[in-house]
XYZ file of C-alpha atoms in Angstrom:
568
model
C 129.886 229.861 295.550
C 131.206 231.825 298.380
C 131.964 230.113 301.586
C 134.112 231.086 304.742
C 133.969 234.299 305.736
C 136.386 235.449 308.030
C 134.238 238.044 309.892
C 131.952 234.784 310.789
C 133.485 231.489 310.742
C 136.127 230.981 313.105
C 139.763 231.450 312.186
C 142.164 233.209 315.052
C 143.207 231.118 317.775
C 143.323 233.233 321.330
C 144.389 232.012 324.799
C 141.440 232.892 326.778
C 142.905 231.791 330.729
C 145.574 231.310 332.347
C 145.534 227.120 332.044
C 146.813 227.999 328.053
C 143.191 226.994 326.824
C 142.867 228.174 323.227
C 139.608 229.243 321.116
C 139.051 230.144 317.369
C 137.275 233.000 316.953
C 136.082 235.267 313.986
C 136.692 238.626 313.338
C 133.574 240.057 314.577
C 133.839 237.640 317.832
C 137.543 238.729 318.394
C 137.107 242.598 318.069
C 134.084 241.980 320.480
C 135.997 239.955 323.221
C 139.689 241.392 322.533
C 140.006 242.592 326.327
C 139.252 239.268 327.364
C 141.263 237.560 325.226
C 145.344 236.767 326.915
C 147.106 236.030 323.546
C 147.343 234.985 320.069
C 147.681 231.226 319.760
C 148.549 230.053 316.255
C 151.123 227.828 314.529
C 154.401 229.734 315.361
C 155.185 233.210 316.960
C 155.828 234.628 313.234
C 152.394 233.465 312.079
C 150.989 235.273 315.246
C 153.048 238.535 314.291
C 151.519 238.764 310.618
C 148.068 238.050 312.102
C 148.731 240.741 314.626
C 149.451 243.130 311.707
C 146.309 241.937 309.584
C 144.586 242.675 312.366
C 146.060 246.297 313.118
C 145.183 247.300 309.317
C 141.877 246.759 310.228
C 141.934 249.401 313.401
C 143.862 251.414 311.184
C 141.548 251.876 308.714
C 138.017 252.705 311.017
C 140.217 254.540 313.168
C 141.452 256.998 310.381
C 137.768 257.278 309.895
C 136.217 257.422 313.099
C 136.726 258.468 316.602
C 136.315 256.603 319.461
C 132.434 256.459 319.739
C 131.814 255.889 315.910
C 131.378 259.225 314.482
C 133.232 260.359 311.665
C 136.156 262.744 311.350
C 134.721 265.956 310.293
C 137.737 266.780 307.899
C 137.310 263.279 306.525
C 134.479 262.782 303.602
C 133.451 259.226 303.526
C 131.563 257.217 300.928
C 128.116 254.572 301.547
C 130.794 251.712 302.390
C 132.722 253.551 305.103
C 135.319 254.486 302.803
C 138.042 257.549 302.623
C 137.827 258.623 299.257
C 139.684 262.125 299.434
C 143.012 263.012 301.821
C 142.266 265.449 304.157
C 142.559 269.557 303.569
C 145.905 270.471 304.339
C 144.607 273.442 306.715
C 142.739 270.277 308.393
C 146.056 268.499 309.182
C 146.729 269.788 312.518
C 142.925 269.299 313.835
C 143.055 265.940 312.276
C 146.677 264.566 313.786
C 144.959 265.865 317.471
C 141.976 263.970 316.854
C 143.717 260.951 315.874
C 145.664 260.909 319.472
C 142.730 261.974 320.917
C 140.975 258.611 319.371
C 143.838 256.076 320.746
C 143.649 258.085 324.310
C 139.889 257.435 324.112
C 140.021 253.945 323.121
C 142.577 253.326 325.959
C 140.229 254.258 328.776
C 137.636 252.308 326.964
C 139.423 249.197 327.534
C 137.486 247.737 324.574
C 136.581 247.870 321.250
C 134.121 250.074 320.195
C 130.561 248.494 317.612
C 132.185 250.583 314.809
C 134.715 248.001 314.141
C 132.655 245.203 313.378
C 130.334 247.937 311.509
C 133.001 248.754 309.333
C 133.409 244.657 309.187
C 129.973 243.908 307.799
C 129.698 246.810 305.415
C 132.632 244.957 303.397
C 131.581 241.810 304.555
C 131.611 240.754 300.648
C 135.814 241.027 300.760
C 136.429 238.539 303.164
C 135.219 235.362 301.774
C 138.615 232.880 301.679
C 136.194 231.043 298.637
C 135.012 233.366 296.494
C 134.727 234.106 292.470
C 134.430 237.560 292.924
C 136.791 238.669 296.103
C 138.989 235.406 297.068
C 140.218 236.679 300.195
C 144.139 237.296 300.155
C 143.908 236.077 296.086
C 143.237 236.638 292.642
C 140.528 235.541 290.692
C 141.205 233.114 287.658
C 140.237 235.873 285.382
C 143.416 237.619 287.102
C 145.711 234.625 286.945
C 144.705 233.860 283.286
C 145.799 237.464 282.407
C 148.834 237.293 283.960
C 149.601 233.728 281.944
C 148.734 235.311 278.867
C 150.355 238.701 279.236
C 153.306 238.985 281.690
C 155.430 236.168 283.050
C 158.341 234.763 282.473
C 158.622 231.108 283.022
C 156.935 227.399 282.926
C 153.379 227.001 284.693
C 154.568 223.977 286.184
C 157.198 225.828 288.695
C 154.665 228.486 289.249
C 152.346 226.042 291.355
C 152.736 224.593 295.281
C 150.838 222.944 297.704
C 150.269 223.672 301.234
C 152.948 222.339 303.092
C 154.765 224.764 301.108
C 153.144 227.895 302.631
C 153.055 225.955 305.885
C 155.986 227.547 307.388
C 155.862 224.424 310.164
C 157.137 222.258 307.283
C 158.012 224.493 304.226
C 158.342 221.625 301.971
C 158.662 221.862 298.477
C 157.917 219.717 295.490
C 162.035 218.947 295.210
C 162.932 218.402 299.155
C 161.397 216.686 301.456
C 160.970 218.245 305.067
C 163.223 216.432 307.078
C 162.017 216.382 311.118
C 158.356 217.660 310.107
C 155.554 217.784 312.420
C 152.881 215.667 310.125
C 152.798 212.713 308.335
C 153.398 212.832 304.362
C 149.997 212.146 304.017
C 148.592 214.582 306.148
C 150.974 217.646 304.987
C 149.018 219.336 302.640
C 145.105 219.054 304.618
C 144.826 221.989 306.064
C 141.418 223.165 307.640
C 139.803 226.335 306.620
C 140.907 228.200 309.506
C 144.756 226.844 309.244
C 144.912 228.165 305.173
C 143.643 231.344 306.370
C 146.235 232.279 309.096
C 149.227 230.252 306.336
C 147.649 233.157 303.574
C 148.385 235.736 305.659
C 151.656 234.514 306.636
C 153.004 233.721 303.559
C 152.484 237.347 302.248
C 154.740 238.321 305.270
C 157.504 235.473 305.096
C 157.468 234.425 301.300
C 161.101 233.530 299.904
C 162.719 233.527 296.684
C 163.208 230.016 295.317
C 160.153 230.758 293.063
C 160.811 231.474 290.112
C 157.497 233.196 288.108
C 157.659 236.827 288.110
C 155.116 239.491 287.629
C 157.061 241.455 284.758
C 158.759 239.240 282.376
C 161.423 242.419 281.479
C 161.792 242.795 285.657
C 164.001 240.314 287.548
C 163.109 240.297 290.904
C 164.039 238.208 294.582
C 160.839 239.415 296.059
C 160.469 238.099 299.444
C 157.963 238.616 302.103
C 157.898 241.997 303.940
C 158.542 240.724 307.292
C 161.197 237.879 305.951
C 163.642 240.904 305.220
C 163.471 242.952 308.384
C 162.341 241.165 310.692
C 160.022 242.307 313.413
C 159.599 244.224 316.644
C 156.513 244.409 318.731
C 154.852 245.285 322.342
C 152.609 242.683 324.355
C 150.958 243.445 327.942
C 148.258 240.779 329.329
C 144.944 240.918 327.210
C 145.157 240.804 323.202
C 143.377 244.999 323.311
C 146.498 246.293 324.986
C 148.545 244.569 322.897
C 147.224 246.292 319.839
C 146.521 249.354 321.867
C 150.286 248.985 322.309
C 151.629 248.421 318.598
C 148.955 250.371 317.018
C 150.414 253.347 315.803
C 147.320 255.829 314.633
C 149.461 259.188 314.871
C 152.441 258.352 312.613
C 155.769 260.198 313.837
C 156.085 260.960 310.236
C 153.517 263.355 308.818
C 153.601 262.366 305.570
C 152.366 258.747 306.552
C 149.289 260.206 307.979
C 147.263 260.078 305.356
C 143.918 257.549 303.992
C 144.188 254.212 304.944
C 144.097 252.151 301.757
C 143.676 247.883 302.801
C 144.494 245.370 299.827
C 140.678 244.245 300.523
C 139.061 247.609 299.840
C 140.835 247.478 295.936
C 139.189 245.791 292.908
C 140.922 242.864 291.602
C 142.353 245.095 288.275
C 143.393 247.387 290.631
C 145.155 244.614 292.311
C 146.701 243.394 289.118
C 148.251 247.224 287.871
C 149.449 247.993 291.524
C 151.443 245.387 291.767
C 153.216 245.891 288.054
C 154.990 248.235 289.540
C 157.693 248.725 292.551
C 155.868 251.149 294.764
C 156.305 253.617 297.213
C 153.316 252.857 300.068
C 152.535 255.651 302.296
C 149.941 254.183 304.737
C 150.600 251.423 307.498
C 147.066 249.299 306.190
C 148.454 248.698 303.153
C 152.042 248.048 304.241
C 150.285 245.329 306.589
C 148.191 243.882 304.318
C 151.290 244.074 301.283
C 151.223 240.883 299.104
C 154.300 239.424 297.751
C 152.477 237.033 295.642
C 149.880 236.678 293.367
C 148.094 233.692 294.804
C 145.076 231.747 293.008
C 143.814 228.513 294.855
C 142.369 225.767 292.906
C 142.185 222.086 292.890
C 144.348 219.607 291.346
C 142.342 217.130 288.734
C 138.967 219.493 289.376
C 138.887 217.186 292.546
C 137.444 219.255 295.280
C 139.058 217.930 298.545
C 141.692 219.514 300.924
C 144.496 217.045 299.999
C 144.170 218.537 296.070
C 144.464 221.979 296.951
C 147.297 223.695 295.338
C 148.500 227.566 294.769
C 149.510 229.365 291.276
C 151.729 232.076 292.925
C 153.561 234.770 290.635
C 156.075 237.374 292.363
C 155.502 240.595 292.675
C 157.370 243.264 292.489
C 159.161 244.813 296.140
C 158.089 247.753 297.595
C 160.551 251.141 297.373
C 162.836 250.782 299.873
C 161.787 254.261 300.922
C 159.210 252.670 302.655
C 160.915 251.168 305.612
C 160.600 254.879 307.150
C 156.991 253.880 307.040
C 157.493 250.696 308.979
C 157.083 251.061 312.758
C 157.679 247.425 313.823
C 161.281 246.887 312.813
C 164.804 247.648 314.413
C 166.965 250.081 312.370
C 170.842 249.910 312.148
C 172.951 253.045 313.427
C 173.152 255.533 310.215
C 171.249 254.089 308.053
C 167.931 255.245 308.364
C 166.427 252.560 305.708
C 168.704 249.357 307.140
C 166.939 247.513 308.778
C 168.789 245.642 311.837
C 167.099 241.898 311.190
C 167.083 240.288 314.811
C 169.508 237.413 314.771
C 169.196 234.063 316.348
C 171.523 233.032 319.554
C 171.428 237.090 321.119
C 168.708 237.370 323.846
C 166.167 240.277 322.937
C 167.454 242.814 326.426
C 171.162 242.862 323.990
C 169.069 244.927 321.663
C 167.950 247.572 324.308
C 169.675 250.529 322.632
C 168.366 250.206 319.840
C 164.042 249.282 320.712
C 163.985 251.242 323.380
C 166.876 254.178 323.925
C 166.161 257.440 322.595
C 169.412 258.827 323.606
C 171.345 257.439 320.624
C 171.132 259.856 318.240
C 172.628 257.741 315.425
C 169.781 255.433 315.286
C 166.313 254.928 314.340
C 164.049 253.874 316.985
C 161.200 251.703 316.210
C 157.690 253.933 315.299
C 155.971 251.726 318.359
C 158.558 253.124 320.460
C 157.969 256.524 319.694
C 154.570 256.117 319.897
C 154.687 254.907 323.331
C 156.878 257.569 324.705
C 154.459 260.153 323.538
C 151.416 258.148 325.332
C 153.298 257.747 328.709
C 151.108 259.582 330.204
C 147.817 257.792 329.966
C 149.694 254.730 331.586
C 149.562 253.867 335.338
C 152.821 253.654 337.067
C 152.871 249.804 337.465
C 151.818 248.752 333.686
C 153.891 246.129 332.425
C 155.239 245.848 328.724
C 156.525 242.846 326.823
C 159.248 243.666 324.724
C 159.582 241.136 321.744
C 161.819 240.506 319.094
C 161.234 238.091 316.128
C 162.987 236.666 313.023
C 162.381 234.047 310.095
C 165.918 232.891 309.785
C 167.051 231.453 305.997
C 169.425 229.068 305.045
C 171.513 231.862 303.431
C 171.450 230.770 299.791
C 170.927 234.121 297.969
C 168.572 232.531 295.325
C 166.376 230.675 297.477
C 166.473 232.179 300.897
C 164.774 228.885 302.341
C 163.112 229.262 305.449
C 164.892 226.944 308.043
C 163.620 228.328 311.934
C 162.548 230.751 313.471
C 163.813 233.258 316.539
C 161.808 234.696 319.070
C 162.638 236.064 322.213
C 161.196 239.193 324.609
C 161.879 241.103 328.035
C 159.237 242.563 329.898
C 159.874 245.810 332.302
C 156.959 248.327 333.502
C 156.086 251.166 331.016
C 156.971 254.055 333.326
C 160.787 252.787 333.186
C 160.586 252.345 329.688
C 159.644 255.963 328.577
C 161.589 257.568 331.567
C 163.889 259.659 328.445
C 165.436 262.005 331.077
C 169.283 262.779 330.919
C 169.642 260.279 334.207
C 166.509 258.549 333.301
C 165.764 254.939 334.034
C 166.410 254.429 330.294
C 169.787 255.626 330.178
C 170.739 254.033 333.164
C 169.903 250.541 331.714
C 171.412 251.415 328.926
C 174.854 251.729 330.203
C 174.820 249.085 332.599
C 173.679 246.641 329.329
C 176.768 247.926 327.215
C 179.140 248.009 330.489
C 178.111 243.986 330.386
C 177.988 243.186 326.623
C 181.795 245.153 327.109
C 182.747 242.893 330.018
C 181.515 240.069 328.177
C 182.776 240.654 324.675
C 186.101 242.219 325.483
C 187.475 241.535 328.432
C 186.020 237.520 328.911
C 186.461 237.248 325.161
C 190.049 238.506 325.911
C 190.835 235.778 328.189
C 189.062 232.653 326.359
C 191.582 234.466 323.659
C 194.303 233.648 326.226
C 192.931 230.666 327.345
C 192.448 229.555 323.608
C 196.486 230.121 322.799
C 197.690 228.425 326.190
C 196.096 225.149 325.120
C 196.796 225.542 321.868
C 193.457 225.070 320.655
C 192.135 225.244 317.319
C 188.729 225.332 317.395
C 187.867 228.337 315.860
C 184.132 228.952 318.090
C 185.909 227.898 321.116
C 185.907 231.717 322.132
C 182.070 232.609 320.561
C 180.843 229.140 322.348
C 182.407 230.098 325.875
C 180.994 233.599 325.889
C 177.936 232.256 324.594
C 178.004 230.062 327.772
C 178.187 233.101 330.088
C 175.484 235.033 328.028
C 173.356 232.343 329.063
C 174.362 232.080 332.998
C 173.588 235.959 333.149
C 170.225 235.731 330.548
C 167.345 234.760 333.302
C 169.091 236.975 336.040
C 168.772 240.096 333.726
C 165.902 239.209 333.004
C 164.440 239.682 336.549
C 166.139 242.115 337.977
C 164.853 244.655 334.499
C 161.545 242.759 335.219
C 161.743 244.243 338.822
C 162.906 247.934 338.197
C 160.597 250.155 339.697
C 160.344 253.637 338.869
C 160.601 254.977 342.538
C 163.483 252.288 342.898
C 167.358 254.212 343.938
C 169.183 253.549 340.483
C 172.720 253.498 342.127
C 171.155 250.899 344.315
C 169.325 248.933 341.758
C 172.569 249.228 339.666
C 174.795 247.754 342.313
C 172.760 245.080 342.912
C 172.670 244.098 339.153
C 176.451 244.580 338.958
C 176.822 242.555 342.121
C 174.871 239.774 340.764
C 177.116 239.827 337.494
C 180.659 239.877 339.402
C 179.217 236.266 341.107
C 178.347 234.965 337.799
C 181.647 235.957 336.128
C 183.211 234.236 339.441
C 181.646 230.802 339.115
C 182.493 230.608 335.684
C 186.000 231.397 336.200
C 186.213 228.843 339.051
C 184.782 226.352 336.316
C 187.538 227.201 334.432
C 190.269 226.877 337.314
C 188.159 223.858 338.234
C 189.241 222.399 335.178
C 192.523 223.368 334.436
C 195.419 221.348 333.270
C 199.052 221.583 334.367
C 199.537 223.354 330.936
C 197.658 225.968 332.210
C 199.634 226.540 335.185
C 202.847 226.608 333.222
C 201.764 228.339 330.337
C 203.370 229.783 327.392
C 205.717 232.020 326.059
C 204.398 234.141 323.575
C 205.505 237.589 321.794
C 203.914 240.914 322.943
C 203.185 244.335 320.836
C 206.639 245.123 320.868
C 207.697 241.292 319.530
C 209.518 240.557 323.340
C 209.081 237.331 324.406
C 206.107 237.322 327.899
C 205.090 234.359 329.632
C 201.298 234.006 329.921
C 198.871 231.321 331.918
C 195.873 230.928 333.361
C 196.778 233.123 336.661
C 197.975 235.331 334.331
C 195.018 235.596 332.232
C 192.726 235.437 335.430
C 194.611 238.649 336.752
C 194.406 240.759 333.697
C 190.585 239.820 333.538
C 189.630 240.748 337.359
C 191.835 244.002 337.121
C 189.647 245.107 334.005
C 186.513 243.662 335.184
C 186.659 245.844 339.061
C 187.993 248.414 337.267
C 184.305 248.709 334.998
C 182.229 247.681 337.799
C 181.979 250.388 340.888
C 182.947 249.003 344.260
C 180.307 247.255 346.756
C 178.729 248.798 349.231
C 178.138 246.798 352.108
C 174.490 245.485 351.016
C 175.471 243.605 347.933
C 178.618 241.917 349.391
C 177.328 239.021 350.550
C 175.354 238.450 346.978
């Protein structure tokens, strides 16, 4: 019998004031209320960022379809369900890329949702049932599962079943390790309610790992893990939950090739389900990169016993998307040259580090995120004092190659105001914060790191993160600073002024940690060393020595003050 339907019953938790009250809503209520909505409120920031991108499939596929106001494309030929069934003419392209930007423009002014969302919502209202022997939402059927016994994998049934504190990435517990630290009793681990197995569904898809072992293809080995595990994620938040998509939702790809029918995994038949993911595939269209599985997941209950602490998963790998399709994937930082590396966000480096490569178009080496693009061709339609959280997010493993364990979780963000975050020009406000982030990270990493070096060899200490933990100290002196003063850049602000007062701010920083230092220091660090140089001479070195060198380099990067940020 089918029960829970996510367009109905309630399922996505929202912040809906300022006091941090939270509220589960349905789809149809969400897409209704978005632009009153503050946040997403679930489990953990990850779970939040694979809801998020659920959620954008959705606008991506009625807003490939319709404008707007809820008419149809007129190059686009839709079926009785609301469905694309034929790409558009190519001598339609053109018309249909303008009316596409012209639809995200629209719905920007709107400030809301428009009905034909939710219209789209009830005329596959069937699809979205979480019970269901037809359509399990985000499943297979057993007809499905009992096929892919018979036919295809390539190990014991046993290993191929967990329960839910497995897929609850709060816990992540398996059948062989016990959770150490986790945030329920034993007993209560595997109850989830209806509304927590839908949101751990979705995630799972997103942050799978590989310590299970039943694959798809019994001839195919494969360490399938979830899509945003690997890379990672990138994404824009402003202060209701319709900007925020507004902000990540990509509808003109800066590709052409991706802008094509939108194809969710709910709009396929199950057997279409089943051959798709046979194969490794190259996926052209953001919906179904979103709504990618990478399992085959069948829920039952253990012992035919139908209550929530018997519920247990049959998953089965699938097999990875081409890794041609990261140049789909707008939501991810991209390493220098390598247009298809993706630059994972790592944990212990505040989010503003990673400036050059979310937000600076000027390096021409790297890939910038597709959200950032977007958002520098929108600039426009944005008053001059909108504000834009920049977040960056990553499911850290426990770096075992065959199990990739899930073991926490990094999130961080920086907010600064739109129009100085798409100001591209030569002297722009983007270049300009640019440089003075990489003249700090250099101050930081070289010239400090230089003298901890120093510092490291005059007490003889072997430690080997004495001179990662010490930076790491200073990192964190400047973080909240930075923080506010890019908060506070205004677009009509003087940038030699706001510059100077940044660089001011930093100088004082790098001086009380140095007097720490000197606060501290021992008579062997007034004596010092003797130690060989480049050209193997013998050189005294100590802490005054060491202090000197670092001060010379450190004016010498920073320009002089002027009299207004002396006294800082």
């Amino acid at each position: 019998m089918s029960r829970f339907n996510l367009i109905d019953e309630p399922w996505i938790s929202v912040v809906i004031d300022y006091k941090g009250t939270t509220k589960l809503v349905g789809l149809k209520e969400f897409f209704e209320n978005a632009h009153t909505y503050i946040a997403l409120a679930g489990d953990m920031p990850t779970q939040d960022f694979a809801v998020m991108r659920f959620i954008l499939a959705i606008l991506h596929t009625v807003f490939s379809r319709y404008d707007a106001q809820g008419n149809a494309y007129e190059m686009v030929k839709l079926d009785e369900r609301m469905q694309q069934r034929e790409e558009v003419d190519q001598g339609d392209y053109e018309d249909y890329e303008d009316a596409l930007l012209y639809t995200w423009k629209t719905l920007w002014k709107a400030g809301k949702f428009p009905d034909i969302v939710v219209k789209y919502l009830d005329a596959w209202h069937d699809r979205f049932y979480l019970y269901d022997d037809k359509y399990p939402f985000y499943q297979v059927t057993k007809e499905i599962i009992s096929k892919v016994n018979a036919e295809l994998t390539n190990s014991t049934y046993d290993r191929a079943i967990v329960c839910p504190k497995l897929i609850n990435r709060t816990i992540s517990e398996s059948g062989n390790k016990i959770a150490l630290f986790s945030p329920r009793f034993d007993s209560n681990k595997n109850n989830l309610t209806d509304a927590e197995l839908v949101r751990w569904l979705i995630t799972f898809q997103g942050v799978s790992n590989a310590s299970d072992k039943k694959t798809i293809i019994k001839t195919k080995s494969t360490k399938s893990i979830g899509w945003i595990y690997g890379l990672g994620g990138v994404f824009f938040s402003s202060d209701n939950l319709f900007k925020t998509l507004l902000f990540n939702f990509v509808l003109k790809h800066p590709e052409q090739q991706y802008n094509v029918s939108q194809h969710p995994v709910w709009e396929f038949e199950q057997s279409e389900l089943y051959e798709m993911y046979k194969e490794s595939r190259m996926i052209d269209n953001l919906a179904c990169l979103y709504t990618n599985w990478s399992r085959l997941m069948y829920l039952f209950y253990a012992d035919d016993k139908e209550s929530r602490k018997n519920l247990r998963l049959r998953i089965v790998k699938t097999l990875a998307p081409q890794k041609e399709t990261n140049v789909l994937e707008p939501m991810a930082k991209w390493k220098p040259n390598k247009i298809l590396a993706a630059d994972k966000p790592q944990k212990n480096e505040a989010a503003w580090r990673s400036f050059n490569a979310i937000i600076n178009r000027s390096d021409n080496y790297r890939r910038l995120p597709g959200i950032a693009d977007n958002l520098n061709h929108l600039k426009k339609d944005f008053g001059e004092d909108e504000l834009v959280q920049v977040n960056v997010i990553s499911a850290i493993d426990d770096g075992e190659r065959l199990s990739r364990v899930l073991v926490e979780e990094y999130y961080d963000n920086f907010n600064l105001k739109l129009f100085v975050a798409t100001d591209l020009l030569d002297k722009g406000w983007v270049v300009r914060i640019n440089d003075v982030i990489e003249t700090t990270k250099e101050i930081i990493e070289k010239d400090y790191g230089h003298f901890l070096s120093e510092i490291k060899t005059i007490r003889n200490i072997n430690f080997k993160d004495f001179v990662p933990n010490k930076k790491g100290d200073l990192y964190f002196r400047i973080d909240k600073p930075f923080r506010d003063w890019l908060a506070d850049i205004d677009c009509k602000d003087n940038k030699d002024a706001k510059e100077q007062e940044w660089y001011a701010k930093l100088r004082k920083i790098i001086h009380i940690q140095i007097y720490e230092f000197l606060k501290n220091a021992s008579l062997r660090d007034f004596i010092g060393v003797v130690i060989k140089d480049k050209k193997n001479k013998n050189k005294e070195n100590n802490i005054a020595i060491a202090l000197n060198i670092l001060m010379a380099s450190v004016n010498k990067k920073l320009p002089k003050l002027d009299n207004n940020h002396r006294s800082i």
